Amino acid sequence: MANERPETILVVEDEPALLDTLEYNLVRQGYRAVTAADGITAVERARQEQPDLILLDVMLPRMDGLEVCRTLRREMNVPILMLTARDDEIDKVVGLEVGADDYMTKPFSMRELMARVRALLRRVRLMREEMAVSASEEAALKAEAERLVFGDLVLDLVRREALLGKSPLPLKPKEYELLVFLARHRGQALSRDVILERVWGWDYAGETRTVDVHVRWLREKIEDDPGRPARITTIRGIGYRFEG
Ligand code: CA
């Protein structure tokens, strides 16, 4: 995601060496890190910075991590990954009342932690995009007739077929579904992740490259010049957009 602003991660840890290590590794991964070494400062910094993710130690001076988590949960919708030192803390952390999204027990591997961070941030991005897509889809479905018409390209949603200049296009089922999905969200930049999830489904174990391959096949069928596509354009660092 080269074009986007770096995501901000608030790191709350009272052990200076660990705080430094966490900060160093997050910055190296391209995130913006802000830090706090006690619970009260953590809440203040979270309010100021509105971070995209919080790494939160449980045992902290001034206000413990569980209380910080409870407080912030009421105020903002931010994913929180708790860092626990003892097994007996885990019960409280995963308990419903605190509401952390994930936890790791110390000592943890930095590689594993970074993987969890990436996974949590990806989940949040997908959820936000998903909400935007669902809203526009609902509006589109209400307004939509049985056909979507883009010049000489016509999608007949009742017969489930695509026509180009009145001749049916030989599309495979997934190509058709992908084309309809893109067309319903015309003008909207859609990430490969959201396309994969909406056209192939959550349980599909494939990679986002699947999306690229199907877009290439579609372009060969619907573009005048597949090498310089005018209908399905590539949005760098994100995915694709149907221009309609
Ligand atoms: Ca601690």
mmCIF file of C-alpha atoms and ligand atoms in Angstrom:
data_model
loop_
_atom_site.group_PDB
_atom_site.id
_atom_site.type_symbol
_atom_site.label_atom_id
_atom_site.label_comp_id
_atom_site.label_asym_id
_atom_site.label_seq_id
_atom_site.Cartn_x
_atom_site.Cartn_y
_atom_site.Cartn_z
ATOM 1 C CA MET A 1 0.000 0.000 0.000
ATOM 2 C CA ALA A 2 2.666 2.424 -1.076
ATOM 3 C CA ASN A 3 0.321 5.379 -1.561
ATOM 4 C CA GLU A 4 -1.314 5.315 1.825
ATOM 5 C CA ARG A 5 -0.249 7.064 4.986
ATOM 6 C CA PRO A 6 1.581 4.763 7.400
ATOM 7 C CA GLU A 7 -0.675 3.205 10.005
ATOM 8 C CA THR A 8 -0.172 4.468 13.536
ATOM 9 C CA ILE A 9 0.417 1.945 16.294
ATOM 10 C CA LEU A 10 0.358 2.903 19.957
ATOM 11 C CA VAL A 11 2.750 0.753 21.993
ATOM 12 C CA VAL A 12 2.154 0.654 25.737
ATOM 13 C CA GLU A 13 4.867 -1.061 27.750
ATOM 14 C CA ASP A 14 6.641 -0.071 30.962
ATOM 15 C CA GLU A 15 9.752 -2.120 30.397
ATOM 16 C CA PRO A 16 12.082 0.269 28.516
ATOM 17 C CA ALA A 17 14.112 -2.373 26.643
ATOM 18 C CA LEU A 18 10.982 -4.125 25.344
ATOM 19 C CA LEU A 19 9.336 -0.809 24.458
ATOM 20 C CA ASP A 20 12.401 0.143 22.389
ATOM 21 C CA THR A 21 12.485 -3.216 20.644
ATOM 22 C CA LEU A 22 8.792 -3.023 19.768
ATOM 23 C CA GLU A 23 9.100 0.523 18.501
ATOM 24 C CA TYR A 24 12.175 -0.321 16.451
ATOM 25 C CA ASN A 25 10.535 -3.328 14.805
ATOM 26 C CA LEU A 26 7.276 -1.535 14.021
ATOM 27 C CA VAL A 27 9.076 1.406 12.439
ATOM 28 C CA ARG A 28 11.205 -0.993 10.427
ATOM 29 C CA GLN A 29 7.988 -2.570 9.106
ATOM 30 C CA GLY A 30 6.837 0.840 7.911
ATOM 31 C CA TYR A 31 4.434 1.731 10.700
ATOM 32 C CA ARG A 32 4.347 4.951 12.660
ATOM 33 C CA ALA A 33 4.889 4.098 16.329
ATOM 34 C CA VAL A 34 3.859 6.205 19.309
ATOM 35 C CA THR A 35 4.650 5.039 22.809
ATOM 36 C CA ALA A 36 3.473 5.200 26.397
ATOM 37 C CA ALA A 37 5.049 3.667 29.514
ATOM 38 C CA ASP A 38 2.047 3.813 31.847
ATOM 39 C CA GLY A 39 -1.712 3.424 31.670
ATOM 40 C CA ILE A 40 -2.793 7.047 32.143
ATOM 41 C CA THR A 41 -0.407 8.252 29.428
ATOM 42 C CA ALA A 42 -1.653 5.419 27.208
ATOM 43 C CA VAL A 43 -5.251 6.654 27.402
ATOM 44 C CA GLU A 44 -4.167 10.246 26.725
ATOM 45 C CA ARG A 45 -2.038 9.288 23.750
ATOM 46 C CA ALA A 46 -4.773 7.103 22.313
ATOM 47 C CA ARG A 47 -7.199 10.041 22.465
ATOM 48 C CA GLN A 48 -4.673 12.376 20.791
ATOM 49 C CA GLU A 49 -3.411 10.008 18.131
ATOM 50 C CA GLN A 50 -6.482 7.896 17.290
ATOM 51 C CA PRO A 51 -4.160 4.959 16.454
ATOM 52 C CA ASP A 52 -5.023 2.178 14.024
ATOM 53 C CA LEU A 53 -3.893 -0.467 16.518
ATOM 54 C CA ILE A 54 -2.782 -0.645 20.157
ATOM 55 C CA LEU A 55 -0.226 -3.043 21.636
ATOM 56 C CA LEU A 56 -1.023 -3.038 25.328
ATOM 57 C CA ASP A 57 0.906 -4.551 28.215
ATOM 58 C CA VAL A 58 -1.248 -5.782 31.110
ATOM 59 C CA MET A 59 0.905 -4.920 34.139
ATOM 60 C CA LEU A 60 1.444 -1.165 33.992
ATOM 61 C CA PRO A 61 2.009 1.615 36.505
ATOM 62 C CA ARG A 62 -0.762 4.151 37.295
ATOM 63 C CA MET A 63 -3.539 2.256 35.467
ATOM 64 C CA ASP A 64 -3.306 -1.382 34.433
ATOM 65 C CA GLY A 65 -3.760 -2.586 30.866
ATOM 66 C CA LEU A 66 -7.149 -4.166 31.550
ATOM 67 C CA GLU A 67 -8.521 -0.844 32.763
ATOM 68 C CA VAL A 68 -6.936 0.983 29.803
ATOM 69 C CA CYS A 69 -8.571 -1.518 27.465
ATOM 70 C CA ARG A 70 -11.999 -1.115 29.103
ATOM 71 C CA THR A 71 -11.748 2.669 29.006
ATOM 72 C CA LEU A 72 -10.718 2.882 25.361
ATOM 73 C CA ARG A 73 -13.291 0.318 24.257
ATOM 74 C CA ARG A 74 -16.016 2.704 25.340
ATOM 75 C CA GLU A 75 -14.508 5.560 23.328
ATOM 76 C CA MET A 76 -13.071 4.191 20.115
ATOM 77 C CA ASN A 77 -13.229 1.279 17.777
ATOM 78 C CA VAL A 78 -9.554 0.334 17.668
ATOM 79 C CA PRO A 79 -8.119 -3.186 17.627
ATOM 80 C CA ILE A 80 -6.209 -3.967 20.819
ATOM 81 C CA LEU A 81 -3.570 -6.683 21.128
ATOM 82 C CA MET A 82 -2.701 -7.384 24.764
ATOM 83 C CA LEU A 83 0.756 -8.434 25.898
ATOM 84 C CA THR A 84 0.467 -10.659 28.939
ATOM 85 C CA ALA A 85 3.244 -11.782 31.245
ATOM 86 C CA ARG A 86 1.511 -14.557 33.144
ATOM 87 C CA ASP A 87 -0.869 -17.303 32.233
ATOM 88 C CA ASP A 88 -3.353 -16.213 34.873
ATOM 89 C CA GLU A 89 -3.773 -12.869 33.127
ATOM 90 C CA ILE A 90 -4.966 -14.539 29.945
ATOM 91 C CA ASP A 91 -8.351 -15.443 31.397
ATOM 92 C CA LYS A 92 -9.066 -11.814 32.155
ATOM 93 C CA VAL A 93 -7.793 -10.615 28.802
ATOM 94 C CA VAL A 94 -9.872 -12.966 26.726
ATOM 95 C CA GLY A 95 -12.831 -12.504 29.049
ATOM 96 C CA LEU A 96 -15.769 -10.719 27.488
ATOM 97 C CA GLU A 97 -15.668 -7.715 29.730
ATOM 98 C CA VAL A 98 -12.255 -6.410 28.655
ATOM 99 C CA GLY A 99 -12.761 -6.979 24.961
ATOM 100 C CA ALA A 100 -9.218 -7.285 23.605
ATOM 101 C CA ASP A 101 -9.003 -8.512 20.015
ATOM 102 C CA ASP A 102 -5.976 -10.708 20.488
ATOM 103 C CA TYR A 103 -3.203 -11.374 22.996
ATOM 104 C CA MET A 104 0.315 -12.731 23.156
ATOM 105 C CA THR A 105 2.094 -14.202 26.145
ATOM 106 C CA LYS A 106 5.603 -13.007 26.967
ATOM 107 C CA PRO A 107 8.148 -13.917 25.896
ATOM 108 C CA PHE A 108 6.926 -13.857 22.303
ATOM 109 C CA SER A 109 8.728 -13.956 19.005
ATOM 110 C CA MET A 110 8.898 -10.596 17.270
ATOM 111 C CA ARG A 111 8.151 -12.259 13.948
ATOM 112 C CA GLU A 112 4.948 -13.781 15.332
ATOM 113 C CA LEU A 113 3.905 -10.470 16.850
ATOM 114 C CA MET A 114 4.434 -8.648 13.541
ATOM 115 C CA ALA A 115 2.349 -11.292 11.779
ATOM 116 C CA ARG A 116 -0.505 -10.739 14.263
ATOM 117 C CA VAL A 117 -0.229 -6.968 13.811
ATOM 118 C CA ARG A 118 -0.470 -7.309 10.042
ATOM 119 C CA ALA A 119 -3.424 -9.683 10.343
ATOM 120 C CA LEU A 120 -5.348 -7.389 12.700
ATOM 121 C CA LEU A 121 -4.753 -4.306 10.553
ATOM 122 C CA ARG A 122 -5.755 -6.185 7.430
ATOM 123 C CA ARG A 123 -8.964 -7.323 9.111
ATOM 124 C CA VAL A 124 -9.842 -3.759 10.071
ATOM 125 C CA ARG A 125 -9.123 -2.414 6.577
ATOM 126 C CA LEU A 126 -11.296 -5.137 5.074
ATOM 127 C CA MET A 127 -14.139 -4.433 7.480
ATOM 128 C CA ARG A 128 -14.101 -0.717 6.673
ATOM 129 C CA GLU A 129 -14.002 -1.328 2.953
ATOM 130 C CA GLU A 130 -16.658 -4.006 3.294
ATOM 131 C CA MET A 131 -19.009 -1.538 4.974
ATOM 132 C CA ALA A 132 -18.501 1.004 2.199
ATOM 133 C CA VAL A 133 -19.054 -1.642 -0.469
ATOM 134 C CA SER A 134 -22.217 -2.959 1.173
ATOM 135 C CA ALA A 135 -23.686 0.527 1.407
ATOM 136 C CA SER A 136 -23.054 1.302 -2.250
ATOM 137 C CA GLU A 137 -24.285 -2.122 -3.254
ATOM 138 C CA GLU A 138 -27.572 -1.654 -1.481
ATOM 139 C CA ALA A 139 -28.083 1.660 -3.232
ATOM 140 C CA ALA A 140 -27.142 0.127 -6.576
ATOM 141 C CA LEU A 141 -29.466 -2.828 -6.152
ATOM 142 C CA LYS A 142 -32.399 -0.586 -5.357
ATOM 143 C CA ALA A 143 -31.831 1.513 -8.452
ATOM 144 C CA GLU A 144 -30.839 -1.355 -10.662
ATOM 145 C CA ALA A 145 -32.949 -2.705 -13.477
ATOM 146 C CA GLU A 146 -32.465 -6.166 -14.853
ATOM 147 C CA ARG A 147 -29.684 -5.005 -17.113
ATOM 148 C CA LEU A 148 -26.528 -2.954 -16.653
ATOM 149 C CA VAL A 149 -25.619 -1.123 -19.842
ATOM 150 C CA PHE A 150 -22.214 0.371 -20.573
ATOM 151 C CA GLY A 151 -22.183 1.370 -24.237
ATOM 152 C CA ASP A 152 -22.020 -1.828 -26.251
ATOM 153 C CA LEU A 153 -21.383 -3.918 -23.130
ATOM 154 C CA VAL A 154 -24.605 -5.171 -21.555
ATOM 155 C CA LEU A 155 -24.928 -7.328 -18.457
ATOM 156 C CA ASP A 156 -28.227 -9.178 -18.407
ATOM 157 C CA LEU A 157 -28.651 -10.027 -14.741
ATOM 158 C CA VAL A 158 -31.749 -12.146 -15.235
ATOM 159 C CA ARG A 159 -30.250 -14.390 -17.882
ATOM 160 C CA ARG A 160 -26.849 -14.170 -16.203
ATOM 161 C CA GLU A 161 -25.049 -13.310 -19.382
ATOM 162 C CA ALA A 162 -22.880 -10.572 -20.770
ATOM 163 C CA LEU A 163 -23.281 -9.227 -24.280
ATOM 164 C CA LEU A 164 -20.773 -7.239 -26.291
ATOM 165 C CA GLY A 165 -22.255 -5.594 -29.359
ATOM 166 C CA LYS A 166 -25.282 -7.903 -29.010
ATOM 167 C CA SER A 167 -23.239 -11.129 -29.086
ATOM 168 C CA PRO A 168 -23.045 -13.180 -25.908
ATOM 169 C CA LEU A 169 -19.584 -13.178 -24.358
ATOM 170 C CA PRO A 170 -18.168 -16.596 -23.481
ATOM 171 C CA LEU A 171 -17.477 -15.930 -19.804
ATOM 172 C CA LYS A 172 -16.698 -18.537 -17.187
ATOM 173 C CA PRO A 173 -18.974 -18.293 -14.110
ATOM 174 C CA LYS A 174 -16.321 -16.548 -11.987
ATOM 175 C CA GLU A 175 -15.520 -14.113 -14.786
ATOM 176 C CA TYR A 176 -19.190 -13.221 -15.010
ATOM 177 C CA GLU A 177 -19.510 -12.780 -11.238
ATOM 178 C CA LEU A 178 -16.366 -10.669 -11.135
ATOM 179 C CA LEU A 179 -17.614 -8.479 -13.979
ATOM 180 C CA VAL A 180 -20.999 -7.964 -12.305
ATOM 181 C CA PHE A 181 -19.336 -7.169 -8.974
ATOM 182 C CA LEU A 182 -17.012 -4.602 -10.570
ATOM 183 C CA ALA A 183 -19.863 -3.121 -12.625
ATOM 184 C CA ARG A 184 -22.129 -2.743 -9.604
ATOM 185 C CA HIS A 185 -19.384 -0.760 -7.923
ATOM 186 C CA ARG A 186 -18.429 1.252 -10.986
ATOM 187 C CA GLY A 187 -16.292 4.261 -10.224
ATOM 188 C CA GLN A 188 -15.115 2.761 -6.948
ATOM 189 C CA ALA A 189 -11.529 1.614 -6.310
ATOM 190 C CA LEU A 190 -11.768 -1.943 -5.013
ATOM 191 C CA SER A 191 -8.904 -3.751 -3.320
ATOM 192 C CA ARG A 192 -7.876 -7.232 -4.386
ATOM 193 C CA ASP A 193 -8.714 -8.426 -0.874
ATOM 194 C CA VAL A 194 -12.281 -7.222 -0.980
ATOM 195 C CA ILE A 195 -12.799 -8.515 -4.520
ATOM 196 C CA LEU A 196 -11.466 -11.915 -3.496
ATOM 197 C CA GLU A 197 -13.679 -11.989 -0.450
ATOM 198 C CA ARG A 198 -16.862 -10.886 -2.219
ATOM 199 C CA VAL A 199 -16.529 -12.842 -5.457
ATOM 200 C CA TRP A 200 -14.749 -15.955 -4.224
ATOM 201 C CA GLY A 201 -15.872 -15.948 -0.589
ATOM 202 C CA TRP A 202 -14.207 -16.011 2.814
ATOM 203 C CA ASP A 203 -13.582 -19.729 2.704
ATOM 204 C CA TYR A 204 -11.682 -19.487 -0.551
ATOM 205 C CA ALA A 205 -8.041 -20.295 0.234
ATOM 206 C CA GLY A 206 -6.605 -18.679 -2.878
ATOM 207 C CA GLU A 207 -4.374 -15.692 -3.281
ATOM 208 C CA THR A 208 -5.090 -12.203 -4.531
ATOM 209 C CA ARG A 209 -3.208 -13.177 -7.714
ATOM 210 C CA THR A 210 -6.376 -15.068 -8.638
ATOM 211 C CA VAL A 211 -8.053 -11.690 -8.998
ATOM 212 C CA ASP A 212 -5.305 -10.412 -11.315
ATOM 213 C CA VAL A 213 -5.563 -13.469 -13.524
ATOM 214 C CA HIS A 214 -9.340 -13.179 -13.887
ATOM 215 C CA VAL A 215 -9.135 -9.462 -14.585
ATOM 216 C CA ARG A 216 -6.641 -10.216 -17.357
ATOM 217 C CA TRP A 217 -9.021 -12.772 -18.883
ATOM 218 C CA LEU A 218 -11.935 -10.345 -18.644
ATOM 219 C CA ARG A 219 -9.928 -7.595 -20.306
ATOM 220 C CA GLU A 220 -9.134 -9.867 -23.210
ATOM 221 C CA LYS A 221 -12.869 -10.276 -23.732
ATOM 222 C CA ILE A 222 -14.298 -6.825 -23.049
ATOM 223 C CA GLU A 223 -11.557 -4.320 -23.814
ATOM 224 C CA ASP A 224 -10.873 -2.914 -27.282
ATOM 225 C CA ASP A 225 -7.182 -2.951 -26.410
ATOM 226 C CA PRO A 226 -6.520 -5.315 -23.473
ATOM 227 C CA GLY A 227 -3.024 -3.843 -23.130
ATOM 228 C CA ARG A 228 -4.503 -0.390 -22.502
ATOM 229 C CA PRO A 229 -7.725 -1.151 -20.664
ATOM 230 C CA ALA A 230 -10.412 1.528 -20.564
ATOM 231 C CA ARG A 231 -13.176 -0.371 -18.772
ATOM 232 C CA ILE A 232 -11.339 -2.107 -15.931
ATOM 233 C CA THR A 233 -8.468 0.088 -14.867
ATOM 234 C CA THR A 234 -5.685 -0.768 -12.430
ATOM 235 C CA ILE A 235 -5.452 1.359 -9.300
ATOM 236 C CA ARG A 236 -1.829 1.160 -8.209
ATOM 237 C CA GLY A 237 -1.253 -0.199 -4.750
ATOM 238 C CA ILE A 238 -4.961 -1.017 -4.339
ATOM 239 C CA GLY A 239 -6.659 -3.050 -7.029
ATOM 240 C CA TYR A 240 -9.158 -2.259 -9.772
ATOM 241 C CA ARG A 241 -11.930 0.073 -10.793
ATOM 242 C CA PHE A 242 -14.704 -0.380 -13.351
ATOM 243 C CA GLU A 243 -15.035 2.845 -15.272
ATOM 244 C CA GLY A 244 -18.445 2.166 -16.758
HETATM 245 CA CA CA B 1 4.598 -4.525 32.453
#
